[in-house]
C-alpha positions as semicolon CSV with decimal commas, in nm:
position;residue;x (nm);y (nm);z (nm)
1;M;3,044;-12,009;-2,485
2;K;2,982;-11,669;-2,316
3;Q;2,752;-11,671;-2,020
4;S;2,406;-11,506;-2,018
5;I;2,174;-11,408;-1,761
6;F;1,918;-11,530;-1,977
7;K;1,809;-11,888;-2,071
8;H;1,562;-12,042;-2,320
9;I;1,238;-12,079;-2,101
10;K;0,882;-12,177;-2,197
11;K;0,722;-11,931;-2,446
12;Q;0,532;-11,674;-2,285
13;P;0,188;-11,568;-2,419
14;W;0,303;-11,189;-2,443
15;E;0,662;-11,243;-2,579
16;N;0,542;-11,177;-2,957
17;D;0,354;-10,857;-2,851
18;S;0,433;-10,549;-3,020
19;D;0,583;-10,277;-2,791
20;D;0,277;-10,067;-2,769
21;Q;0,066;-10,407;-2,687
22;L;0,338;-10,495;-2,417
23;L;0,318;-10,165;-2,269
24;Q;-0,052;-10,191;-2,193
25;R;0,006;-10,510;-1,971
26;S;0,053;-10,496;-1,598
27;L;0,365;-10,614;-1,431
28;K;0,186;-10,892;-1,284
29;E;0,087;-11,031;-1,599
30;L;0,436;-11,049;-1,685
31;Y;0,551;-11,253;-1,385
32;I;0,773;-11,552;-1,441
33;P;0,913;-11,742;-1,136
34;I;1,278;-11,680;-1,053
35;Q;1,341;-12,069;-1,049
36;K;1,246;-12,096;-1,429
37;T;1,450;-11,779;-1,536
38;G;1,848;-11,769;-1,608
39;L;1,912;-11,569;-1,288
40;Q;1,884;-11,872;-1,042
41;P;2,243;-11,981;-1,103
42;F;2,354;-11,651;-1,008
43;I;2,161;-11,643;-0,681
44;D;2,293;-11,989;-0,627
45;K;2,634;-11,836;-0,662
46;L;2,565;-11,558;-0,416
47;H;2,484;-11,820;-0,153
48;T;2,808;-12,010;-0,239
49;E;2,999;-11,683;-0,183
50;L;2,846;-11,628;0,145
51;N;2,915;-11,983;0,262
52;L;3,281;-11,943;0,164
53;K;3,298;-11,629;0,366
54;G;3,166;-11,828;0,684
55;L;2,819;-11,674;0,642
56;K;2,639;-12,010;0,652
57;K;2,340;-11,893;0,862
58;F;2,244;-11,602;0,616
59;T;2,082;-11,707;0,296
60;P;1,872;-11,416;0,160
61;S;1,581;-11,493;-0,074
62;C;1,500;-11,307;-0,388
63;Y;1,193;-11,219;-0,558
64;F;1,110;-10,984;-0,882
65;S;0,969;-10,647;-0,842
66;N;1,029;-10,307;-1,036
67;E;1,389;-10,259;-0,957
68;F;1,685;-10,374;-0,755
69;F;1,620;-10,290;-0,396
70;V;1,621;-10,411;-0,017
71;A;1,336;-10,247;0,162
72;D;1,409;-10,114;0,510
73;G;1,363;-10,384;0,775
74;H;1,356;-10,666;0,500
75;T;1,614;-10,935;0,416
76;S;1,471;-11,040;0,080
77;I;1,632;-10,895;-0,222
78;A;1,400;-10,750;-0,506
79;L;1,514;-10,804;-0,875
80;P;1,387;-10,592;-1,175
81;F;1,128;-10,796;-1,370
82;Y;1,280;-10,733;-1,701
83;L;1,556;-10,958;-1,611
84;S;1,319;-11,266;-1,620
85;H;1,298;-11,251;-2,024
86;P;1,492;-11,105;-2,309
87;R;1,170;-10,954;-2,459
88;L;1,125;-10,743;-2,141
89;A;1,514;-10,656;-2,148
90;K;1,446;-10,534;-2,486
91;L;1,180;-10,311;-2,396
92;E;1,384;-10,200;-2,111
93;K;1,669;-10,087;-2,335
94;A;1,430;-9,909;-2,581
95;H;1,313;-9,704;-2,316
96;L;1,611;-9,623;-2,087
97;Y;1,893;-9,722;-2,348
98;E;2,048;-9,974;-2,118
99;V;1,970;-10,261;-1,891
100;E;2,086;-10,239;-1,566
101;G;2,217;-10,565;-1,437
102;G;2,177;-10,717;-1,805
103;T;2,525;-10,892;-1,802
104;P;2,673;-11,163;-1,543
105;Q;2,929;-10,942;-1,406
106;W;2,701;-10,640;-1,354
107;F;2,423;-10,865;-1,214
108;M;2,642;-11,027;-0,957
109;Q;2,796;-10,650;-0,865
110;L;2,434;-10,542;-0,798
111;L;2,336;-10,857;-0,610
112;R;2,627;-10,844;-0,380
113;H;2,548;-10,480;-0,296
114;E;2,190;-10,571;-0,216
115;C;2,304;-10,854;-0,017
116;G;2,479;-10,574;0,194
117;H;2,165;-10,417;0,269
118;A;2,000;-10,742;0,352
119;I;2,271;-10,854;0,609
120;D;2,268;-10,496;0,750
121;N;1,895;-10,553;0,796
122;A;1,907;-10,921;0,910
123;Y;2,170;-10,837;1,200
124;G;2,085;-10,481;1,300
125;L;2,439;-10,377;1,216
126;R;2,349;-10,012;1,167
127;R;2,312;-9,977;1,540
128;R;2,673;-10,067;1,609
129;K;2,888;-9,787;1,742
130;K;3,196;-9,851;1,540
131;R;2,978;-9,903;1,226
132;Q;2,827;-9,581;1,280
133;Q;3,192;-9,417;1,316
134;L;3,314;-9,562;1,017
135;F;3,014;-9,528;0,792
136;G;2,797;-9,269;0,940
137;T;2,443;-9,305;1,066
138;S;2,143;-9,470;0,865
139;S;1,931;-9,180;0,990
140;T;2,127;-8,939;0,750
141;P;1,861;-8,828;0,509
142;Y;1,863;-8,966;0,171
143;D;1,900;-8,656;-0,083
144;D;1,786;-8,693;-0,454
145;Y;2,122;-8,572;-0,555
146;Y;2,477;-8,595;-0,448
147;I;2,835;-8,444;-0,534
148;P;3,061;-8,747;-0,585
149;K;3,447;-8,698;-0,553
150;P;3,582;-8,949;-0,807
151;Y;3,932;-8,959;-0,666
152;S;3,851;-9,008;-0,306
153;K;4,010;-9,299;-0,119
154;K;3,795;-9,295;0,163
155;Y;3,538;-9,527;-0,042
156;V;3,549;-9,853;-0,224
157;V;3,484;-9,821;-0,582
158;H;3,246;-10,092;-0,687
159;L;2,916;-9,976;-0,887
160;D;2,924;-9,701;-1,122
161;T;2,853;-9,338;-1,018
162;W;3,087;-9,363;-0,716
163;Y;2,766;-9,495;-0,538
164;A;2,924;-9,554;-0,192
165;Q;2,945;-9,180;-0,165
166;S;2,578;-9,128;-0,193
167;H;2,481;-9,231;0,183
168;P;2,642;-9,416;0,457
169;D;2,405;-9,730;0,415
170;E;2,539;-9,735;0,044
171;D;2,898;-9,719;0,162
172;F;2,821;-10,009;0,392
173;A;2,653;-10,188;0,115
174;E;2,944;-10,104;-0,131
175;T;3,201;-10,216;0,118
176;F;3,024;-10,545;0,183
177;A;3,011;-10,605;-0,174
178;V;3,367;-10,567;-0,218
179;W;3,447;-10,754;0,072
180;L;3,220;-11,076;-0,043
181;N;3,366;-11,113;-0,369
182;T;3,596;-11,409;-0,338
183;R;3,778;-11,316;-0,655
184;N;3,842;-10,953;-0,515
185;T;4,188;-10,942;-0,353
186;W;4,057;-10,621;-0,178
187;E;4,384;-10,623;0,079
188;K;4,598;-10,542;-0,212
189;R;4,387;-10,319;-0,410
190;Y;4,289;-10,095;-0,123
191;K;4,620;-10,105;0,112
192;D;4,699;-9,740;0,022
193;W;4,354;-9,608;0,070
194;K;4,346;-9,561;0,430
195;I;3,999;-9,496;0,526
196;A;3,845;-9,731;0,255
197;Y;4,085;-10,007;0,392
198;Q;3,979;-9,961;0,741
199;K;3,635;-10,014;0,651
200;L;3,709;-10,329;0,481
201;Q;3,913;-10,438;0,772
202;Y;3,604;-10,362;1,002
203;M;3,385;-10,547;0,755
204;D;3,602;-10,859;0,767
205;E;3,615;-10,845;1,165
206;L;3,229;-10,787;1,173
207;M;3,120;-11,061;0,931
208;K;3,354;-11,324;1,130
209;E;3,169;-11,194;1,456
210;I;2,833;-11,250;1,348
211;S;2,915;-11,568;1,112
212;S;2,810;-11,803;1,428
213;E;2,511;-11,600;1,489
214;K;2,140;-11,659;1,370
215;P;1,996;-11,354;1,200
216;K;1,766;-11,114;1,418
217;I;1,538;-11,107;1,119
218;T;1,456;-11,412;0,946
219;S;1,122;-11,330;0,762
220;N;1,117;-11,365;0,368
221;A;0,859;-11,106;0,351
222;K;0,855;-10,924;0,005
223;Y;0,773;-10,570;-0,046
224;E;0,606;-10,469;-0,353
225;P;0,665;-10,804;-0,525
226;Q;0,595;-10,823;-0,909
227;V;0,278;-11,053;-0,873
228;K;0,096;-10,781;-0,694
229;L;0,213;-10,475;-0,916
230;T;-0,094;-10,370;-1,119
231;K;0,039;-10,075;-1,289
232;T;0,091;-10,118;-1,664
233;L;0,468;-10,109;-1,820
234;K;0,338;-9,774;-1,977
235;Q;0,311;-9,616;-1,642
236;H;0,613;-9,770;-1,496
237;Y;0,824;-9,635;-1,785
238;Q;0,680;-9,288;-1,743
239;E;0,737;-9,279;-1,391
240;K;1,125;-9,390;-1,462
241;Q;1,168;-9,132;-1,714
242;T;1,026;-8,866;-1,500
243;Y;1,255;-8,967;-1,237
244;Y;1,558;-8,977;-1,448
245;G;1,456;-8,684;-1,652
246;L;1,712;-8,424;-1,536
247;S;1,795;-8,097;-1,671
248;F;2,170;-8,055;-1,793
249;P;2,306;-7,709;-1,813
250;K;2,227;-7,556;-2,154
251;I;2,521;-7,579;-2,404
252;Y;2,597;-7,238;-2,484
253;D;2,644;-7,118;-2,842
254;V;3,029;-7,086;-2,801
255;H;3,066;-7,454;-2,754
256;L;2,892;-7,561;-3,059
257;F;3,043;-7,297;-3,284
258;K;3,378;-7,452;-3,180
259;L;3,274;-7,766;-3,392
260;F;3,005;-7,630;-3,623
261;T;2,934;-7,339;-3,815
262;N;2,651;-7,146;-3,986
263;N;2,865;-6,990;-4,228
264;P;2,694;-7,026;-4,591
265;K;2,989;-7,148;-4,760
266;Y;2,981;-7,465;-4,559
267;A;2,616;-7,508;-4,636
268;K;2,707;-7,805;-4,883
269;R;2,847;-8,008;-4,577
270;M;2,654;-8,234;-4,357
271;R;2,437;-8,063;-4,132
272;A;2,510;-8,068;-3,742
273;S;2,181;-8,222;-3,640
274;T;2,258;-8,516;-3,904
275;F;2,595;-8,568;-3,769
276;I;2,478;-8,597;-3,425
277;K;2,228;-8,834;-3,467
278;K;2,463;-9,065;-3,649
279;V;2,706;-9,048;-3,358
280;R;2,458;-9,050;-3,086
281;R;2,466;-9,416;-2,959
282;E;2,863;-9,425;-2,973
283;T;2,882;-9,098;-2,772
284;R;2,625;-9,228;-2,517
285;R;2,805;-9,555;-2,472
286;A;3,145;-9,368;-2,458
287;V;3,051;-9,108;-2,207
288;A;2,818;-9,304;-1,962
289;P;3,094;-9,553;-1,815
290;W;3,353;-9,263;-1,783
291;T;3,115;-9,035;-1,611
292;G;2,896;-9,275;-1,420
293;T;2,600;-9,100;-1,577
294;F;2,273;-9,295;-1,704
295;Q;2,270;-9,343;-2,086
296;Y;1,897;-9,187;-2,059
297;N;2,032;-8,867;-1,932
298;I;2,312;-8,821;-2,188
299;H;2,041;-8,931;-2,445
300;Q;1,838;-8,650;-2,336
301;L;2,108;-8,399;-2,354
302;I;2,196;-8,500;-2,714
303;D;1,825;-8,449;-2,789
304;E;1,871;-8,097;-2,695
305;I;2,172;-8,024;-2,895
306;I;2,025;-8,153;-3,196
307;E;1,723;-7,920;-3,152
308;Q;1,952;-7,628;-3,076
309;S;2,176;-7,718;-3,370
310;N;1,869;-7,705;-3,608
311;L;1,768;-7,368;-3,460
312;M;2,100;-7,227;-3,507
313;D;2,132;-7,387;-3,901
314;L;2,454;-7,541;-3,790
315;Y;2,699;-7,754;-4,041
316;L;3,012;-7,948;-3,994
317;R;3,334;-7,737;-3,993
318;H;3,607;-8,020;-3,969
319;D;3,590;-8,360;-4,091
320;F;3,366;-8,636;-3,962
321;E;3,617;-8,820;-3,736
322;E;3,786;-8,524;-3,599
323;T;3,441;-8,364;-3,518
324;K;3,326;-8,700;-3,360
325;N;3,616;-8,710;-3,096
326;Q;3,571;-8,342;-3,023
327;F;3,207;-8,378;-2,971
328;I;3,241;-8,681;-2,733
329;S;3,478;-8,479;-2,543
330;M;3,258;-8,196;-2,533
331;I;2,980;-8,405;-2,387
332;T;3,198;-8,580;-2,152
333;L;3,308;-8,227;-2,010
334;V;2,940;-8,095;-1,983
335;T;2,833;-8,413;-1,810
336;L;3,125;-8,375;-1,547
337;E;3,030;-8,004;-1,510
338;Y;2,671;-8,135;-1,431
339;I;2,798;-8,392;-1,171
340;H;3,009;-8,145;-0,994
341;S;2,723;-7,890;-0,976
342;G;2,562;-8,123;-0,724
343;N;2,287;-8,260;-0,954
344;H;2,388;-8,638;-0,967
345;K;2,094;-8,845;-0,948
346;K;2,110;-9,167;-0,740
347;A;2,037;-9,497;-0,909
348;R;1,801;-9,600;-0,628
């Protein structure tokens, strides 16, 4: 049976609410203790992995908040509230077109990554000279955007969007996540990636060194726990959509005319806007993993193209399947141009 991060839990008073009703509820109204959700076995798995790696004195706690993060100076790991219940995950997908951490593998990837931040804080590792030499300094400002180099061998590849490249602290957390995964043979995979391999070797040495030490920070203090979040789900998603609502480069007419036409002799064929609506979901799912871009951003881009296609009164020039493949290629190209322009938004 396929493992899920969700499990059958006691019926919640809000789970049969309509989307509109649910959006009016505050986040704290939707709170479910982690121990009563399907996430606890995965948190236990994280603790087991830490033990297997010799880090028996470090056992980070987890709590629900509005997204995945570890607050600066804290050791507790925040998890997004929508992973507590399938009804909330469904609403998340309806608004952002994906559920970050919504599968066991994805959840564990994110959990290991956040654990990297937690152990960094717990032992004050960012102050170490060699850590700064290999990864950079934590004082480096976080930018809203970064330009990833997809083929760079200076960084491990763990989360999508080449996240290790976004900031020295993210590089450290990503390297830790790769090192921690007991099923990951990093020695073999990264042996020809000189700089990334050096970082992993250092991580291995560093973790062995601190394994017998008690953490400098042992508090389980929680930053912005769900039980204290009074904003409504509607406010939460408005903020999210504003944050991720980026402007892609405009699709020039010449690109669209390669696939579609406004010649009257094609007027009996399917309208371009109708076609695009039919292939939107497939396109979104095809482009996102290859480009490391949020499905929400791609959905926005496609919406703009639909509007432009209507204004230009476009119709299919070629058959459906051929046009679909060309359309996916075009969206991939535009998305990659967007990434390399330096406007790649960070996930957190």
